[in-house]
Amino acid sequence: FYVAPKEPRPTKPQAVAKPNPAATKPVLPPQPDLNKRWNDLVNLKIKPKPVEDYLTTKRKIQPGIVTDMIESKIIIPGRSTFNNQPLFFAAFRSMEGEITAIQEISTDGPITKGGAKKKFQSKSRIKDHGFFALGPDYNKVDTVLISESVINAITTYQAIPDALSIAIGSSNFTAKLSKLSKSIKDKTIILCFDNDLPGRKATHSATNALNLQTHRIMWTKDQPAGTDI
């Protein structure tokens, strides 16, 4: 899992080249080894400006956190091979650090023929393996925050940087949470799912899968049903 810096560095002003619509779309290598593919993505060298703007402006993530994630290769700026839409890549890893899945997350419009704004690359193993994690090493934390998406995990990390924020990445997570429970059984576990019916169902399913004492976030009256993390 990624070990975050204690204090996010402020974003440094920099000149950013204007995007070129006619630029050649990046071609992802047909590489089943996701660790090798991740290294190939690092070498794409896509300008980070669209990703920085999306995370800081729309998602309200602190600029220093965004800069640290990009510089540390926790997320990698890129463009969709479907329509050249700006996006970023996020790696899901096993407890041993192996990359088990790579997700593409759009900064704006759809990146698939079906209109989805995020997707997992081929060969990703998300059902039974791997989490996106942000924060201190899990051996050194007292609290683990579990949420559904990468954006959720970044948000909970911003709120409580001393905790380990984990994204499960899918609605079918029973098997891998059962495995994870052995590693976090001595931690304070807080479930951070959205304030809607799917979120409540996920909270119930996660509690059963972990089979541990867990806590859940409480929504205030000014955060009505449907509020996202």
PDB file of N, CA and C in Angstrom, residues 88-152:
ATOM      1  N   PHE A  88      -7.522   9.797 -15.678  1.00  0.00           N
ATOM      2  CA  PHE A  88      -6.345   9.360 -14.941  1.00  0.00           C
ATOM      3  C   PHE A  88      -6.478   7.884 -14.606  1.00  0.00           C
ATOM      4  N   PHE A  89      -5.341   7.243 -14.443  1.00  0.00           N
ATOM      5  CA  PHE A  89      -5.271   5.828 -14.124  1.00  0.00           C
ATOM      6  C   PHE A  89      -5.011   5.661 -12.632  1.00  0.00           C
ATOM      7  N   ALA A  90      -5.642   4.669 -12.027  1.00  0.00           N
ATOM      8  CA  ALA A  90      -5.420   4.335 -10.622  1.00  0.00           C
ATOM      9  C   ALA A  90      -5.175   2.841 -10.509  1.00  0.00           C
ATOM     10  N   ALA A  91      -4.193   2.464  -9.708  1.00  0.00           N
ATOM     11  CA  ALA A  91      -3.843   1.053  -9.548  1.00  0.00           C
ATOM     12  C   ALA A  91      -4.451   0.490  -8.266  1.00  0.00           C
ATOM     13  N   PHE A  92      -5.018  -0.693  -8.394  1.00  0.00           N
ATOM     14  CA  PHE A  92      -5.475  -1.463  -7.240  1.00  0.00           C
ATOM     15  C   PHE A  92      -4.418  -2.524  -6.947  1.00  0.00           C
ATOM     16  N   ARG A  93      -4.057  -2.673  -5.686  1.00  0.00           N
ATOM     17  CA  ARG A  93      -2.951  -3.556  -5.319  1.00  0.00           C
ATOM     18  C   ARG A  93      -3.361  -4.559  -4.239  1.00  0.00           C
ATOM     19  N   SER A  94      -2.648  -5.673  -4.224  1.00  0.00           N
ATOM     20  CA  SER A  94      -2.812  -6.650  -3.157  1.00  0.00           C
ATOM     21  C   SER A  94      -2.077  -6.156  -1.920  1.00  0.00           C
ATOM     22  N   MET A  95      -2.247  -6.845  -0.807  1.00  0.00           N
ATOM     23  CA  MET A  95      -1.552  -6.461   0.417  1.00  0.00           C
ATOM     24  C   MET A  95      -0.040  -6.566   0.230  1.00  0.00           C
ATOM     25  N   GLU A  96       0.405  -7.392  -0.717  1.00  0.00           N
ATOM     26  CA  GLU A  96       1.830  -7.572  -0.976  1.00  0.00           C
ATOM     27  C   GLU A  96       2.379  -6.539  -1.961  1.00  0.00           C
ATOM     28  N   GLY A  97       1.496  -5.685  -2.506  1.00  0.00           N
ATOM     29  CA  GLY A  97       1.935  -4.636  -3.410  1.00  0.00           C
ATOM     30  C   GLY A  97       1.793  -4.957  -4.881  1.00  0.00           C
ATOM     31  N   GLU A  98       1.333  -6.166  -5.214  1.00  0.00           N
ATOM     32  CA  GLU A  98       1.138  -6.534  -6.614  1.00  0.00           C
ATOM     33  C   GLU A  98      -0.054  -5.767  -7.185  1.00  0.00           C
ATOM     34  N   ILE A  99       0.087  -5.227  -8.385  1.00  0.00           N
ATOM     35  CA  ILE A  99      -1.023  -4.558  -9.051  1.00  0.00           C
ATOM     36  C   ILE A  99      -1.984  -5.607  -9.585  1.00  0.00           C
ATOM     37  N   THR A 100      -3.221  -5.556  -9.121  1.00  0.00           N
ATOM     38  CA  THR A 100      -4.227  -6.533  -9.527  1.00  0.00           C
ATOM     39  C   THR A 100      -5.251  -5.950 -10.499  1.00  0.00           C
ATOM     40  N   ALA A 101      -5.313  -4.617 -10.582  1.00  0.00           N
ATOM     41  CA  ALA A 101      -6.270  -3.983 -11.484  1.00  0.00           C
ATOM     42  C   ALA A 101      -5.825  -2.551 -11.769  1.00  0.00           C
ATOM     43  N   ILE A 102      -6.150  -2.067 -12.958  1.00  0.00           N
ATOM     44  CA  ILE A 102      -5.909  -0.675 -13.331  1.00  0.00           C
ATOM     45  C   ILE A 102      -7.234  -0.088 -13.800  1.00  0.00           C
ATOM     46  N   GLN A 103      -7.634   1.012 -13.165  1.00  0.00           N
ATOM     47  CA  GLN A 103      -8.896   1.653 -13.522  1.00  0.00           C
ATOM     48  C   GLN A 103      -8.640   2.968 -14.239  1.00  0.00           C
ATOM     49  N   GLU A 104      -9.438   3.235 -15.275  1.00  0.00           N
ATOM     50  CA  GLU A 104      -9.411   4.511 -15.979  1.00  0.00           C
ATOM     51  C   GLU A 104     -10.594   5.346 -15.487  1.00  0.00           C
ATOM     52  N   ILE A 105     -10.331   6.591 -15.051  1.00  0.00           N
ATOM     53  CA  ILE A 105     -11.360   7.456 -14.487  1.00  0.00           C
ATOM     54  C   ILE A 105     -11.381   8.771 -15.259  1.00  0.00           C
ATOM     55  N   SER A 106     -12.499   9.058 -15.894  1.00  0.00           N
ATOM     56  CA  SER A 106     -12.621  10.251 -16.727  1.00  0.00           C
ATOM     57  C   SER A 106     -12.684  11.522 -15.884  1.00  0.00           C
ATOM     58  N   THR A 107     -12.162  12.602 -16.444  1.00  0.00           N
ATOM     59  CA  THR A 107     -12.272  13.901 -15.783  1.00  0.00           C
ATOM     60  C   THR A 107     -13.513  14.660 -16.223  1.00  0.00           C
ATOM     61  N   ASP A 108     -14.233  14.119 -17.215  1.00  0.00           N
ATOM     62  CA  ASP A 108     -15.402  14.838 -17.717  1.00  0.00           C
ATOM     63  C   ASP A 108     -16.408  13.894 -18.359  1.00  0.00           C
ATOM     64  N   GLY A 109     -16.280  13.636 -19.647  1.00  0.00           N
ATOM     65  CA  GLY A 109     -17.264  12.854 -20.383  1.00  0.00           C
ATOM     66  C   GLY A 109     -16.999  11.367 -20.385  1.00  0.00           C
ATOM     67  N   PRO A 110     -17.820  10.610 -21.136  1.00  0.00           N
ATOM     68  CA  PRO A 110     -17.688   9.159 -21.199  1.00  0.00           C
ATOM     69  C   PRO A 110     -16.406   8.721 -21.891  1.00  0.00           C
ATOM     70  N   ILE A 111     -15.930   7.536 -21.526  1.00  0.00           N
ATOM     71  CA  ILE A 111     -14.710   6.994 -22.136  1.00  0.00           C
ATOM     72  C   ILE A 111     -14.948   5.582 -22.677  1.00  0.00           C
ATOM     73  N   THR A 112     -16.222   5.191 -22.789  1.00  0.00           N
ATOM     74  CA  THR A 112     -16.564   3.902 -23.387  1.00  0.00           C
ATOM     75  C   THR A 112     -17.725   4.089 -24.359  1.00  0.00           C
ATOM     76  N   LYS A 113     -17.926   3.117 -25.206  1.00  0.00           N
ATOM     77  CA  LYS A 113     -19.018   3.162 -26.170  1.00  0.00           C
ATOM     78  C   LYS A 113     -20.361   3.200 -25.472  1.00  0.00           C
ATOM     79  N   GLY A 114     -20.436   2.592 -24.291  1.00  0.00           N
ATOM     80  CA  GLY A 114     -21.688   2.563 -23.542  1.00  0.00           C
ATOM     81  C   GLY A 114     -21.936   3.799 -22.697  1.00  0.00           C
ATOM     82  N   GLY A 115     -21.000   4.749 -22.697  1.00  0.00           N
ATOM     83  CA  GLY A 115     -21.203   6.003 -21.974  1.00  0.00           C
ATOM     84  C   GLY A 115     -20.664   6.030 -20.561  1.00  0.00           C
ATOM     85  N   ALA A 116     -19.907   5.008 -20.153  1.00  0.00           N
ATOM     86  CA  ALA A 116     -19.362   4.974 -18.794  1.00  0.00           C
ATOM     87  C   ALA A 116     -18.227   5.982 -18.640  1.00  0.00           C
ATOM     88  N   LYS A 117     -18.090   6.514 -17.414  1.00  0.00           N
ATOM     89  CA  LYS A 117     -17.040   7.482 -17.130  1.00  0.00           C
ATOM     90  C   LYS A 117     -15.840   6.861 -16.420  1.00  0.00           C
ATOM     91  N   LYS A 118     -15.911   5.577 -16.156  1.00  0.00           N
ATOM     92  CA  LYS A 118     -14.755   4.867 -15.628  1.00  0.00           C
ATOM     93  C   LYS A 118     -14.856   3.397 -16.017  1.00  0.00           C
ATOM     94  N   LYS A 119     -13.696   2.769 -16.123  1.00  0.00           N
ATOM     95  CA  LYS A 119     -13.686   1.361 -16.500  1.00  0.00           C
ATOM     96  C   LYS A 119     -12.378   0.723 -16.041  1.00  0.00           C
ATOM     97  N   PHE A 120     -12.413  -0.584 -15.861  1.00  0.00           N
ATOM     98  CA  PHE A 120     -11.199  -1.333 -15.550  1.00  0.00           C
ATOM     99  C   PHE A 120     -10.608  -1.882 -16.841  1.00  0.00           C
ATOM    100  N   GLN A 121      -9.297  -1.847 -16.934  1.00  0.00           N
ATOM    101  CA  GLN A 121      -8.635  -2.379 -18.106  1.00  0.00           C
ATOM    102  C   GLN A 121      -8.727  -3.905 -18.133  1.00  0.00           C
ATOM    103  N   SER A 122      -8.510  -4.472 -19.312  1.00  0.00           N
ATOM    104  CA  SER A 122      -8.530  -5.915 -19.448  1.00  0.00           C
ATOM    105  C   SER A 122      -7.464  -6.553 -18.557  1.00  0.00           C
ATOM    106  N   LYS A 123      -7.722  -7.754 -18.125  1.00  0.00           N
ATOM    107  CA  LYS A 123      -6.848  -8.534 -17.245  1.00  0.00           C
ATOM    108  C   LYS A 123      -6.916  -8.074 -15.788  1.00  0.00           C
ATOM    109  N   SER A 124      -7.713  -7.048 -15.506  1.00  0.00           N
ATOM    110  CA  SER A 124      -7.850  -6.608 -14.117  1.00  0.00           C
ATOM    111  C   SER A 124      -8.619  -7.656 -13.316  1.00  0.00           C
ATOM    112  N   ARG A 125      -8.182  -7.870 -12.085  1.00  0.00           N
ATOM    113  CA  ARG A 125      -8.849  -8.813 -11.177  1.00  0.00           C
ATOM    114  C   ARG A 125      -9.373  -7.998  -9.996  1.00  0.00           C
ATOM    115  N   ILE A 126     -10.606  -7.577 -10.083  1.00  0.00           N
ATOM    116  CA  ILE A 126     -11.140  -6.664  -9.079  1.00  0.00           C
ATOM    117  C   ILE A 126     -12.095  -7.347  -8.108  1.00  0.00           C
ATOM    118  N   LYS A 127     -12.701  -8.448  -8.507  1.00  0.00           N
ATOM    119  CA  LYS A 127     -13.710  -9.096  -7.676  1.00  0.00           C
ATOM    120  C   LYS A 127     -13.119  -9.684  -6.399  1.00  0.00           C
ATOM    121  N   ASP A 128     -12.009 -10.384  -6.532  1.00  0.00           N
ATOM    122  CA  ASP A 128     -11.436 -11.105  -5.394  1.00  0.00           C
ATOM    123  C   ASP A 128     -10.116 -10.540  -4.897  1.00  0.00           C
ATOM    124  N   HIS A 129      -9.542  -9.603  -5.633  1.00  0.00           N
ATOM    125  CA  HIS A 129      -8.185  -9.161  -5.314  1.00  0.00           C
ATOM    126  C   HIS A 129      -8.058  -7.643  -5.393  1.00  0.00           C
ATOM    127  N   GLY A 130      -7.299  -7.069  -4.464  1.00  0.00           N
ATOM    128  CA  GLY A 130      -6.806  -5.724  -4.617  1.00  0.00           C
ATOM    129  C   GLY A 130      -7.714  -4.591  -4.173  1.00  0.00           C
ATOM    130  N   PHE A 131      -7.049  -3.536  -3.699  1.00  0.00           N
ATOM    131  CA  PHE A 131      -7.701  -2.319  -3.241  1.00  0.00           C
ATOM    132  C   PHE A 131      -6.869  -1.128  -3.696  1.00  0.00           C
ATOM    133  N   PHE A 132      -7.538   0.001  -3.892  1.00  0.00           N
ATOM    134  CA  PHE A 132      -6.832   1.268  -4.019  1.00  0.00           C
ATOM    135  C   PHE A 132      -6.690   1.804  -2.603  1.00  0.00           C
ATOM    136  N   ALA A 133      -5.479   2.109  -2.183  1.00  0.00           N
ATOM    137  CA  ALA A 133      -5.249   2.532  -0.802  1.00  0.00           C
ATOM    138  C   ALA A 133      -4.411   3.797  -0.763  1.00  0.00           C
ATOM    139  N   LEU A 134      -4.728   4.649   0.191  1.00  0.00           N
ATOM    140  CA  LEU A 134      -4.052   5.934   0.335  1.00  0.00           C
ATOM    141  C   LEU A 134      -3.902   6.224   1.822  1.00  0.00           C
ATOM    142  N   GLY A 135      -2.665   6.530   2.238  1.00  0.00           N
ATOM    143  CA  GLY A 135      -2.448   6.831   3.647  1.00  0.00           C
ATOM    144  C   GLY A 135      -1.228   6.111   4.186  1.00  0.00           C
ATOM    145  N   PRO A 136      -1.036   6.128   5.496  1.00  0.00           N
ATOM    146  CA  PRO A 136       0.108   5.447   6.109  1.00  0.00           C
ATOM    147  C   PRO A 136       0.031   3.937   5.921  1.00  0.00           C
ATOM    148  N   ASP A 137       1.142   3.263   6.155  1.00  0.00           N
ATOM    149  CA  ASP A 137       1.186   1.806   6.093  1.00  0.00           C
ATOM    150  C   ASP A 137       0.160   1.214   7.060  1.00  0.00           C
ATOM    151  N   TYR A 138      -0.561   0.181   6.588  1.00  0.00           N
ATOM    152  CA  TYR A 138      -1.651  -0.353   7.408  1.00  0.00           C
ATOM    153  C   TYR A 138      -1.161  -0.961   8.716  1.00  0.00           C
ATOM    154  N   ASN A 139       0.131  -1.313   8.794  1.00  0.00           N
ATOM    155  CA  ASN A 139       0.682  -1.835  10.049  1.00  0.00           C
ATOM    156  C   ASN A 139       0.862  -0.738  11.092  1.00  0.00           C
ATOM    157  N   LYS A 140       0.806   0.520  10.650  1.00  0.00           N
ATOM    158  CA  LYS A 140       1.103   1.632  11.550  1.00  0.00           C
ATOM    159  C   LYS A 140      -0.112   2.509  11.853  1.00  0.00           C
ATOM    160  N   VAL A 141      -1.298   2.104  11.405  1.00  0.00           N
ATOM    161  CA  VAL A 141      -2.488   2.923  11.638  1.00  0.00           C
ATOM    162  C   VAL A 141      -3.435   2.220  12.605  1.00  0.00           C
ATOM    163  N   ASP A 142      -4.264   3.035  13.251  1.00  0.00           N
ATOM    164  CA  ASP A 142      -5.287   2.494  14.146  1.00  0.00           C
ATOM    165  C   ASP A 142      -6.641   2.423  13.453  1.00  0.00           C
ATOM    166  N   THR A 143      -6.811   3.218  12.407  1.00  0.00           N
ATOM    167  CA  THR A 143      -8.124   3.340  11.766  1.00  0.00           C
ATOM    168  C   THR A 143      -8.043   3.061  10.272  1.00  0.00           C
ATOM    169  N   VAL A 144      -9.018   2.315   9.766  1.00  0.00           N
ATOM    170  CA  VAL A 144      -9.134   2.022   8.339  1.00  0.00           C
ATOM    171  C   VAL A 144     -10.497   2.505   7.861  1.00  0.00           C
ATOM    172  N   LEU A 145     -10.491   3.339   6.803  1.00  0.00           N
ATOM    173  CA  LEU A 145     -11.715   3.870   6.213  1.00  0.00           C
ATOM    174  C   LEU A 145     -11.982   3.127   4.908  1.00  0.00           C
ATOM    175  N   ILE A 146     -13.141   2.495   4.786  1.00  0.00           N
ATOM    176  CA  ILE A 146     -13.461   1.698   3.605  1.00  0.00           C
ATOM    177  C   ILE A 146     -14.592   2.363   2.827  1.00  0.00           C
ATOM    178  N   SER A 147     -14.355   2.619   1.534  1.00  0.00           N
ATOM    179  CA  SER A 147     -15.368   3.230   0.675  1.00  0.00           C
ATOM    180  C   SER A 147     -15.390   2.508  -0.669  1.00  0.00           C
ATOM    181  N   GLU A 148     -16.261   2.983  -1.577  1.00  0.00           N
ATOM    182  CA  GLU A 148     -16.457   2.253  -2.832  1.00  0.00           C
ATOM    183  C   GLU A 148     -15.453   2.647  -3.913  1.00  0.00           C
ATOM    184  N   SER A 149     -15.260   3.935  -4.142  1.00  0.00           N
ATOM    185  CA  SER A 149     -14.509   4.363  -5.325  1.00  0.00           C
ATOM    186  C   SER A 149     -13.180   5.025  -4.976  1.00  0.00           C
ATOM    187  N   VAL A 150     -12.358   5.178  -6.006  1.00  0.00           N
ATOM    188  CA  VAL A 150     -11.081   5.865  -5.851  1.00  0.00           C
ATOM    189  C   VAL A 150     -11.294   7.294  -5.364  1.00  0.00           C
ATOM    190  N   ILE A 151     -12.234   8.010  -5.967  1.00  0.00           N
ATOM    191  CA  ILE A 151     -12.521   9.378  -5.544  1.00  0.00           C
ATOM    192  C   ILE A 151     -12.957   9.407  -4.084  1.00  0.00           C
ATOM    193  N   ASN A 152     -13.774   8.448  -3.664  1.00  0.00           N
ATOM    194  CA  ASN A 152     -14.180   8.371  -2.253  1.00  0.00           C
ATOM    195  C   ASN A 152     -12.966   8.222  -1.342  1.00  0.00           C
TER     196      ASN A 152
END
